Amino acid sequence: MQSAKIVGLGKYLPPKILRNKDLERMVDTSDEWITTRTGIRERRIAEKGLGTSFLAREASRIALKRAGIKASQLDLILVATITPDTQFPSSACYLQNYLKAHSAAAFDVSAACAGFVYALTTAWQFIESGLYKNVLVVGSEVLSSITDWSDRSTCVLFGDGAGAAVLTRSTTRKSFLSSYLGADGANSDLLILPGGGSRHPASEETLKQKMHFIKMKGNELFRIAVRVMVSAARKALTKAHLTTEDIDVLIPHQANERIISAVAKRLNIPQGKIYVNISHYGNMSSASSAVALCEAWEDGLIKKDDIVLLDAFGGGLVWGSCAIRWL
Ligand code: UT7
């Protein structure tokens, strides 16, 4: 038997806090609207000029230390992000250099808010196939760099942060029990950064049209998010021969507290089994699941032999759910 297990978790949240009260001075919004519609009270903002790989480095160092694995022992680094330091090279390559992980291959995974689940699944497969032994998986975002601070419908939602997991080979018991990943490119316009890519390279026109900022149709996404997260969770559980009753800890993507509650209600999972930290950090895309997993473990919510279910959804559209037995 050869499988993968998580042996170290870490997180990094930039120290600067942007509270709802601060946003009241920037756009036509209110603490009351943001809190009741989303559950968000504050979010972290990275210092200007700090790239995604810097946040990833801080989270990774903690995860590696906890894992007792040196960066030089890493075979692969995966960074899930939609805000890479540069279009290329990848943030994973910058991180490899920061960590001096000279033996590691490195690439980014682009799957928006489901990026950490996609990257974890990829890492698990690389280890189970026997190709690699030690893999670092990071969800890291500087969403403040693509946020339109004059658009109240989006700027209140997002934050910056990073979470990291170190995976290694397990030869005793299976930890990764199942994964279900999905996508729907037909709805790509619901959540998009339209400018700066090969379709619309940066130009005066793209700047004028504010195409380098996140555009989101929140209302439509909300309905799809609930349906798709419920279905992804059920599919991952079925693949693992589990039911919702077997879940000890649910780690949902943190886009909106109301989405999380609706998903939990439909899956019939009690509040005490769900980890929610959106009030402190907002939506950090791929970093949300990574940081939530790390904090749930730090807070003692995740114990040995627990069944942990990750469940995420985001722009693409993409979604994914992963069932893990905590070893
Ligand atoms: O990360 C993964 C993908 N993302 C998601 O899954 C996000 C899903 N969507 C959502 O979380 C919610 O749709 C939002 C939080 C984005 C918006 O909440 P909503 O309850 O769907 O509000 P809405 O967009 O329907 O807007 C309701 C009203 C509108 O005013 P009118 O037209 O009713 O007069 C908006 O203009 O609220 C207004 N509004 C605001 N008011 C105060 C929108 N943003 C704000 C704001 N402050 N920040």
Tab-separated table of C-alpha atoms and ligand atoms in Angstrom:
chain	number	residue	atom	x	y	z
A	1	MET	CA	0.000	0.000	0.000
A	2	GLN	CA	1.343	3.406	-0.946
A	3	SER	CA	-0.639	6.565	-0.361
A	4	ALA	CA	-0.265	10.159	0.818
A	5	LYS	CA	-0.907	11.897	4.116
A	6	ILE	CA	-0.714	15.466	5.388
A	7	VAL	CA	2.060	15.847	7.948
A	8	GLY	CA	2.302	19.623	8.374
A	9	LEU	CA	0.067	22.674	8.039
A	10	GLY	CA	0.903	26.376	8.118
A	11	LYS	CA	-0.708	29.737	7.418
A	12	TYR	CA	0.236	33.345	6.905
A	13	LEU	CA	-2.083	36.322	7.155
A	14	PRO	CA	-0.647	39.771	6.471
A	15	PRO	CA	-0.787	41.957	9.613
A	16	LYS	CA	-2.761	44.835	8.058
A	17	ILE	CA	-6.463	44.568	8.920
A	18	LEU	CA	-9.140	46.300	6.836
A	19	ARG	CA	-12.374	46.466	8.819
A	20	ASN	CA	-15.891	47.006	7.502
A	21	LYS	CA	-15.838	50.434	9.187
A	22	ASP	CA	-12.802	51.349	7.028
A	23	LEU	CA	-14.708	50.309	3.880
A	24	GLU	CA	-17.602	52.563	4.902
A	25	ARG	CA	-15.223	55.480	4.272
A	26	MET	CA	-14.167	54.140	0.856
A	27	VAL	CA	-17.459	53.120	-0.834
A	28	ASP	CA	-21.212	53.415	-0.276
A	29	THR	CA	-21.584	50.450	2.068
A	30	SER	CA	-22.196	49.666	5.723
A	31	ASP	CA	-20.862	47.286	8.335
A	32	GLU	CA	-24.445	46.090	8.767
A	33	TRP	CA	-24.870	45.221	5.034
A	34	ILE	CA	-21.538	43.407	4.798
A	35	THR	CA	-22.010	41.453	8.028
A	36	THR	CA	-25.585	40.342	7.391
A	37	ARG	CA	-25.104	39.527	3.674
A	38	THR	CA	-21.707	37.821	3.937
A	39	GLY	CA	-20.607	37.262	7.553
A	40	ILE	CA	-17.384	39.199	6.876
A	41	ARG	CA	-16.195	41.700	9.526
A	42	GLU	CA	-12.593	42.234	8.486
A	43	ARG	CA	-9.977	41.031	6.016
A	44	ARG	CA	-6.179	41.134	5.725
A	45	ILE	CA	-4.368	43.203	3.113
A	46	ALA	CA	-0.814	42.464	1.979
A	47	GLU	CA	1.735	45.251	1.915
A	48	LYS	CA	1.990	46.763	-1.581
A	49	GLY	CA	4.596	45.017	-3.701
A	50	LEU	CA	4.557	41.748	-1.748
A	51	GLY	CA	3.782	38.960	-4.190
A	52	THR	CA	1.809	35.783	-3.647
A	53	SER	CA	5.033	33.765	-3.261
A	54	PHE	CA	6.064	35.844	-0.234
A	55	LEU	CA	2.859	34.941	1.614
A	56	ALA	CA	3.285	31.349	0.432
A	57	ARG	CA	6.840	31.274	1.792
A	58	GLU	CA	5.763	32.313	5.278
A	59	ALA	CA	2.991	29.678	5.418
A	60	SER	CA	5.276	27.002	3.920
A	61	ARG	CA	8.061	27.528	6.441
A	62	ILE	CA	5.641	26.828	9.283
A	63	ALA	CA	4.149	23.774	7.530
A	64	LEU	CA	7.620	22.330	6.788
A	65	LYS	CA	8.773	22.871	10.367
A	66	ARG	CA	5.679	21.138	11.743
A	67	ALA	CA	6.154	18.304	9.262
A	68	GLY	CA	9.803	17.857	10.226
A	69	ILE	CA	10.707	17.907	6.541
A	70	LYS	CA	13.444	20.104	5.099
A	71	ALA	CA	12.793	22.166	1.987
A	72	SER	CA	15.692	20.313	0.357
A	73	GLN	CA	13.683	17.076	0.718
A	74	LEU	CA	10.745	18.393	-1.326
A	75	ASP	CA	10.134	16.716	-4.687
A	76	LEU	CA	7.346	18.997	-5.874
A	77	ILE	CA	5.835	22.399	-5.039
A	78	LEU	CA	2.301	23.274	-6.125
A	79	VAL	CA	0.918	26.781	-5.631
A	80	ALA	CA	-2.813	27.202	-6.154
A	81	THR	CA	-3.404	30.836	-7.053
A	82	ILE	CA	-5.241	33.234	-9.340
A	83	THR	CA	-2.953	36.104	-8.348
A	84	PRO	CA	0.500	34.829	-9.353
A	85	ASP	CA	3.448	37.189	-8.775
A	86	THR	CA	3.838	37.404	-12.555
A	87	GLN	CA	2.052	35.838	-15.547
A	88	PHE	CA	5.164	33.705	-15.728
A	89	PRO	CA	7.323	32.378	-14.173
A	90	SER	CA	4.930	30.681	-11.784
A	91	SER	CA	4.671	31.628	-8.117
A	92	ALA	CA	5.690	28.027	-7.400
A	93	CYS	CA	9.082	28.747	-9.019
A	94	TYR	CA	9.573	31.899	-6.921
A	95	LEU	CA	8.619	29.896	-3.831
A	96	GLN	CA	11.060	27.119	-4.753
A	97	ASN	CA	13.843	29.706	-4.823
A	98	TYR	CA	12.730	31.389	-1.570
A	99	LEU	CA	12.771	28.017	0.210
A	100	LYS	CA	15.959	26.824	-1.534
A	101	ALA	CA	14.040	23.669	-2.408
A	102	HIS	CA	16.458	22.932	-5.219
A	103	SER	CA	15.322	19.329	-5.806
A	104	ALA	CA	11.681	20.253	-6.259
A	105	ALA	CA	9.748	20.574	-9.498
A	106	ALA	CA	7.325	23.488	-9.308
A	107	PHE	CA	4.160	24.693	-10.980
A	108	ASP	CA	1.022	26.727	-10.288
A	109	VAL	CA	-2.499	25.336	-10.268
A	110	SER	CA	-5.186	27.681	-11.589
A	111	ALA	CA	-8.555	26.626	-10.217
A	112	ALA	CA	-9.672	29.788	-8.405
A	113	CYS	CA	-11.384	29.134	-5.059
A	114	ALA	CA	-11.225	25.364	-5.611
A	115	GLY	CA	-7.466	25.618	-6.279
A	116	PHE	CA	-6.338	24.142	-2.972
A	117	VAL	CA	-8.601	21.088	-3.400
A	118	TYR	CA	-7.418	20.659	-7.004
A	119	ALA	CA	-3.758	20.975	-5.921
A	120	LEU	CA	-4.149	18.601	-2.956
A	121	THR	CA	-5.690	16.008	-5.270
A	122	THR	CA	-2.816	16.474	-7.734
A	123	ALA	CA	-0.209	16.097	-4.984
A	124	TRP	CA	-1.926	12.985	-3.629
A	125	GLN	CA	-1.880	11.407	-7.104
A	126	PHE	CA	1.815	12.199	-7.651
A	127	ILE	CA	2.641	10.504	-4.349
A	128	GLU	CA	0.341	7.515	-4.814
A	129	SER	CA	1.752	6.880	-8.294
A	130	GLY	CA	5.183	6.572	-6.695
A	131	LEU	CA	6.704	9.428	-8.684
A	132	TYR	CA	7.259	11.723	-5.667
A	133	LYS	CA	7.565	11.325	-1.909
A	134	ASN	CA	7.323	14.845	-0.410
A	135	VAL	CA	5.038	17.496	-1.902
A	136	LEU	CA	4.291	21.030	-0.682
A	137	VAL	CA	0.822	22.346	-1.547
A	138	VAL	CA	0.023	26.027	-1.005
A	139	GLY	CA	-3.085	28.131	-1.524
A	140	SER	CA	-1.899	31.736	-1.674
A	141	GLU	CA	-3.562	34.919	-2.884
A	142	VAL	CA	-3.051	38.656	-2.986
A	143	LEU	CA	-6.600	39.397	-4.111
A	144	SER	CA	-6.211	43.033	-3.059
A	145	SER	CA	-4.051	43.431	-6.198
A	146	ILE	CA	-7.015	42.639	-8.493
A	147	THR	CA	-9.758	44.283	-6.424
A	148	ASP	CA	-11.551	47.370	-7.699
A	149	TRP	CA	-11.641	49.479	-4.541
A	150	SER	CA	-14.390	51.656	-6.036
A	151	ASP	CA	-16.778	48.719	-6.685
A	152	ARG	CA	-18.790	48.049	-3.524
A	153	SER	CA	-20.250	44.834	-4.929
A	154	THR	CA	-16.839	43.131	-4.869
A	155	CYS	CA	-14.340	45.109	-2.776
A	156	VAL	CA	-15.982	44.200	0.529
A	157	LEU	CA	-15.629	40.476	-0.134
A	158	PHE	CA	-11.975	39.635	-0.647
A	159	GLY	CA	-8.805	39.362	1.429
A	160	ASP	CA	-5.178	38.217	1.224
A	161	GLY	CA	-3.551	35.197	2.841
A	162	ALA	CA	-1.850	31.852	2.408
A	163	GLY	CA	-2.146	28.330	3.758
A	164	ALA	CA	0.246	25.434	3.201
A	165	ALA	CA	0.201	21.653	3.589
A	166	VAL	CA	3.122	19.225	3.419
A	167	LEU	CA	2.229	15.772	2.102
A	168	THR	CA	4.396	12.710	2.346
A	169	ARG	CA	4.156	9.020	1.490
A	170	SER	CA	2.122	6.851	3.847
A	171	THR	CA	2.624	3.103	3.794
A	172	THR	CA	0.367	2.181	6.694
A	173	ARG	CA	-3.204	3.440	6.284
A	174	LYS	CA	-5.005	5.366	3.569
A	175	SER	CA	-5.528	9.023	4.455
A	176	PHE	CA	-6.847	10.478	1.183
A	177	LEU	CA	-10.073	8.527	0.734
A	178	SER	CA	-11.588	10.249	-2.287
A	179	SER	CA	-11.706	13.346	-4.430
A	180	TYR	CA	-14.333	14.661	-6.770
A	181	LEU	CA	-13.427	17.569	-9.068
A	182	GLY	CA	-15.689	19.330	-11.561
A	183	ALA	CA	-15.810	22.293	-13.932
A	184	ASP	CA	-18.251	24.269	-16.086
A	185	GLY	CA	-16.530	26.553	-18.591
A	186	ALA	CA	-19.879	27.674	-20.006
A	187	ASN	CA	-20.325	29.935	-16.987
A	188	SER	CA	-16.848	31.452	-17.068
A	189	ASP	CA	-18.239	35.005	-17.283
A	190	LEU	CA	-19.801	34.841	-13.805
A	191	LEU	CA	-16.464	35.397	-12.067
A	192	ILE	CA	-13.596	36.645	-14.157
A	193	LEU	CA	-10.537	38.863	-14.453
A	194	PRO	CA	-11.016	39.779	-18.111
A	195	GLY	CA	-7.902	41.867	-18.817
A	196	GLY	CA	-4.190	41.188	-18.993
A	197	GLY	CA	-4.341	37.756	-20.627
A	198	SER	CA	-3.838	36.778	-24.275
A	199	ARG	CA	-7.447	37.644	-25.177
A	200	HIS	CA	-7.195	41.184	-23.891
A	201	PRO	CA	-3.530	42.057	-23.348
A	202	ALA	CA	-2.895	45.085	-21.147
A	203	SER	CA	-3.567	48.289	-23.078
A	204	GLU	CA	-4.832	51.792	-22.392
A	205	GLU	CA	-8.286	50.528	-23.322
A	206	THR	CA	-8.218	47.587	-20.882
A	207	LEU	CA	-7.068	49.930	-18.120
A	208	LYS	CA	-9.830	52.422	-18.952
A	209	GLN	CA	-12.426	49.619	-18.874
A	210	LYS	CA	-11.023	48.412	-15.501
A	211	MET	CA	-10.533	44.958	-16.986
A	212	HIS	CA	-7.702	44.146	-14.570
A	213	PHE	CA	-10.111	43.859	-11.680
A	214	ILE	CA	-12.388	41.015	-10.568
A	215	LYS	CA	-15.848	41.088	-12.170
A	216	MET	CA	-18.500	39.028	-10.457
A	217	LYS	CA	-22.195	38.227	-10.879
A	218	GLY	CA	-22.652	37.404	-7.220
A	219	ASN	CA	-26.331	36.624	-7.242
A	220	GLU	CA	-26.143	33.946	-9.938
A	221	LEU	CA	-23.028	32.469	-8.366
A	222	PHE	CA	-24.704	32.196	-4.996
A	223	ARG	CA	-27.397	29.821	-6.243
A	224	ILE	CA	-24.939	27.677	-8.208
A	225	ALA	CA	-22.465	27.592	-5.305
A	226	VAL	CA	-24.953	26.022	-2.908
A	227	ARG	CA	-26.156	23.397	-5.402
A	228	VAL	CA	-22.694	22.473	-6.630
A	229	MET	CA	-21.024	22.326	-3.203
A	230	VAL	CA	-23.760	20.033	-1.904
A	231	SER	CA	-23.452	17.753	-4.914
A	232	ALA	CA	-19.608	17.699	-4.837
A	233	ALA	CA	-19.603	16.786	-1.145
A	234	ARG	CA	-22.092	13.966	-1.734
A	235	LYS	CA	-20.088	12.625	-4.696
A	236	ALA	CA	-16.798	12.633	-2.762
A	237	LEU	CA	-18.474	10.895	0.184
A	238	THR	CA	-20.060	8.231	-2.046
A	239	LYS	CA	-16.689	7.532	-3.694
A	240	ALA	CA	-15.213	6.998	-0.216
A	241	HIS	CA	-18.166	4.773	0.853
A	242	LEU	CA	-19.105	7.337	3.500
A	243	THR	CA	-22.253	9.288	4.358
A	244	THR	CA	-22.673	12.814	5.694
A	245	GLU	CA	-22.998	11.303	9.179
A	246	ASP	CA	-19.397	10.121	8.960
A	247	ILE	CA	-18.073	13.692	8.600
A	248	ASP	CA	-16.287	14.936	11.724
A	249	VAL	CA	-15.132	18.275	10.289
A	250	LEU	CA	-16.372	20.100	7.193
A	251	ILE	CA	-13.971	22.664	5.729
A	252	PRO	CA	-16.064	24.651	3.234
A	253	HIS	CA	-14.751	27.379	0.949
A	254	GLN	CA	-15.316	30.690	2.733
A	255	ALA	CA	-17.115	32.884	0.174
A	256	ASN	CA	-20.237	33.742	2.147
A	257	GLU	CA	-21.511	32.604	5.549
A	258	ARG	CA	-24.994	32.216	4.056
A	259	ILE	CA	-23.656	29.823	1.397
A	260	ILE	CA	-21.893	27.788	4.094
A	261	SER	CA	-25.065	27.605	6.214
A	262	ALA	CA	-27.219	26.601	3.235
A	263	VAL	CA	-24.745	23.846	2.246
A	264	ALA	CA	-24.516	22.567	5.822
A	265	LYS	CA	-28.304	22.567	6.174
A	266	ARG	CA	-28.814	20.585	2.969
A	267	LEU	CA	-26.129	18.097	3.978
A	268	ASN	CA	-27.600	17.981	7.487
A	269	ILE	CA	-24.268	18.722	9.166
A	270	PRO	CA	-24.482	20.371	12.601
A	271	GLN	CA	-22.862	23.792	13.098
A	272	GLY	CA	-20.267	22.412	15.541
A	273	LYS	CA	-18.691	20.286	12.811
A	274	ILE	CA	-18.151	23.146	10.358
A	275	TYR	CA	-15.098	25.377	10.416
A	276	VAL	CA	-15.918	28.983	9.590
A	277	ASN	CA	-13.392	31.841	9.739
A	278	ILE	CA	-14.819	34.150	7.052
A	279	SER	CA	-15.563	36.904	9.596
A	280	HIS	CA	-11.798	37.501	10.054
A	281	TYR	CA	-10.480	37.009	6.523
A	282	GLY	CA	-13.240	37.349	3.908
A	283	ASN	CA	-12.915	35.306	0.737
A	284	MET	CA	-9.256	34.482	0.038
A	285	SER	CA	-9.973	32.224	-2.969
A	286	SER	CA	-7.558	29.250	-2.950
A	287	ALA	CA	-6.114	30.346	0.407
A	288	SER	CA	-9.511	30.092	2.139
A	289	SER	CA	-9.653	26.283	2.329
A	290	ALA	CA	-5.930	26.072	3.093
A	291	VAL	CA	-6.085	28.540	5.991
A	292	ALA	CA	-9.361	27.068	7.305
A	293	LEU	CA	-7.860	23.561	7.333
A	294	CYS	CA	-4.784	24.828	9.166
A	295	GLU	CA	-6.820	26.747	11.762
A	296	ALA	CA	-9.276	23.891	12.346
A	297	TRP	CA	-6.260	21.702	13.135
A	298	GLU	CA	-4.580	24.398	15.288
A	299	ASP	CA	-7.837	24.894	17.225
A	300	GLY	CA	-7.996	21.162	18.010
A	301	LEU	CA	-11.183	20.625	16.025
A	302	ILE	CA	-9.449	17.979	13.869
A	303	LYS	CA	-8.328	14.916	15.807
A	304	LYS	CA	-6.651	11.650	14.848
A	305	ASP	CA	-8.882	9.338	12.768
A	306	ASP	CA	-11.382	12.129	12.064
A	307	ILE	CA	-13.013	12.284	8.644
A	308	VAL	CA	-12.370	15.757	7.211
A	309	LEU	CA	-14.267	16.884	4.126
A	310	LEU	CA	-12.992	19.814	2.066
A	311	ASP	CA	-15.610	21.370	-0.213
A	312	ALA	CA	-14.871	24.305	-2.521
A	313	PHE	CA	-16.350	26.229	-5.436
A	314	GLY	CA	-15.141	29.135	-7.557
A	315	GLY	CA	-14.634	30.973	-10.834
A	316	GLY	CA	-14.215	28.814	-13.888
A	317	LEU	CA	-16.590	27.557	-12.802
A	318	VAL	CA	-14.749	24.913	-10.789
A	319	TRP	CA	-15.567	22.849	-7.756
A	320	GLY	CA	-14.059	20.047	-5.744
A	321	SER	CA	-14.454	17.992	-2.612
A	322	CYS	CA	-11.940	15.757	-0.922
A	323	ALA	CA	-12.456	13.250	1.916
A	324	ILE	CA	-9.460	12.758	4.204
A	325	ARG	CA	-8.981	10.483	7.205
A	326	TRP	CA	-6.681	12.377	9.580
A	327	LEU	CA	-3.682	10.193	10.449
B	1	UT7	O1	-15.637	32.542	-4.197
B	1	UT7	C1	-16.478	31.695	-4.910
B	1	UT7	C2	-17.464	32.364	-5.770
B	1	UT7	N1	-18.153	33.463	-5.160
B	1	UT7	C3	-19.350	33.294	-4.578
B	1	UT7	O2	-19.815	32.185	-4.466
B	1	UT7	C4	-20.088	34.537	-4.153
B	1	UT7	C5	-21.550	34.291	-4.209
B	1	UT7	N2	-22.363	35.485	-4.024
B	1	UT7	C6	-22.518	36.144	-2.850
B	1	UT7	O3	-21.878	35.822	-1.874
B	1	UT7	C7	-23.548	37.246	-2.791
B	1	UT7	O4	-24.303	37.226	-3.967
B	1	UT7	C8	-22.950	38.665	-2.574
B	1	UT7	C9	-22.430	38.799	-1.167
B	1	UT7	C10	-21.865	38.924	-3.574
B	1	UT7	C11	-24.038	39.717	-2.753
B	1	UT7	O5	-25.128	39.467	-1.869
B	1	UT7	P1	-26.633	39.468	-2.397
B	1	UT7	O6	-27.485	39.229	-1.235
B	1	UT7	O7	-26.683	38.468	-3.531
B	1	UT7	O8	-26.807	40.937	-2.874
B	1	UT7	P2	-27.169	41.477	-4.341
B	1	UT7	O9	-25.989	41.364	-5.239
B	1	UT7	O10	-28.456	40.858	-4.798
B	1	UT7	O11	-27.427	42.994	-4.043
B	1	UT7	C12	-28.526	43.418	-3.231
B	1	UT7	C13	-28.469	44.915	-3.095
B	1	UT7	C14	-28.331	45.656	-4.395
B	1	UT7	O12	-29.075	46.841	-4.307
B	1	UT7	P3	-30.520	46.958	-4.995
B	1	UT7	O13	-30.280	46.699	-6.460
B	1	UT7	O14	-31.335	45.865	-4.359
B	1	UT7	O15	-30.942	48.315	-4.662
B	1	UT7	C15	-26.859	46.005	-4.453
B	1	UT7	O16	-26.600	47.155	-5.218
B	1	UT7	O17	-27.322	45.281	-2.306
B	1	UT7	C16	-26.551	46.257	-2.999
B	1	UT7	N3	-25.165	46.082	-2.650
B	1	UT7	C17	-24.595	46.670	-1.595
B	1	UT7	N4	-25.094	47.512	-0.654
B	1	UT7	C18	-24.263	47.918	0.322
B	1	UT7	C19	-24.235	45.329	-3.279
B	1	UT7	N5	-23.064	45.418	-2.618
B	1	UT7	C20	-23.266	46.257	-1.572
B	1	UT7	C21	-22.440	46.729	-0.538
B	1	UT7	N6	-22.966	47.554	0.389
B	1	UT7	N7	-21.140	46.360	-0.418
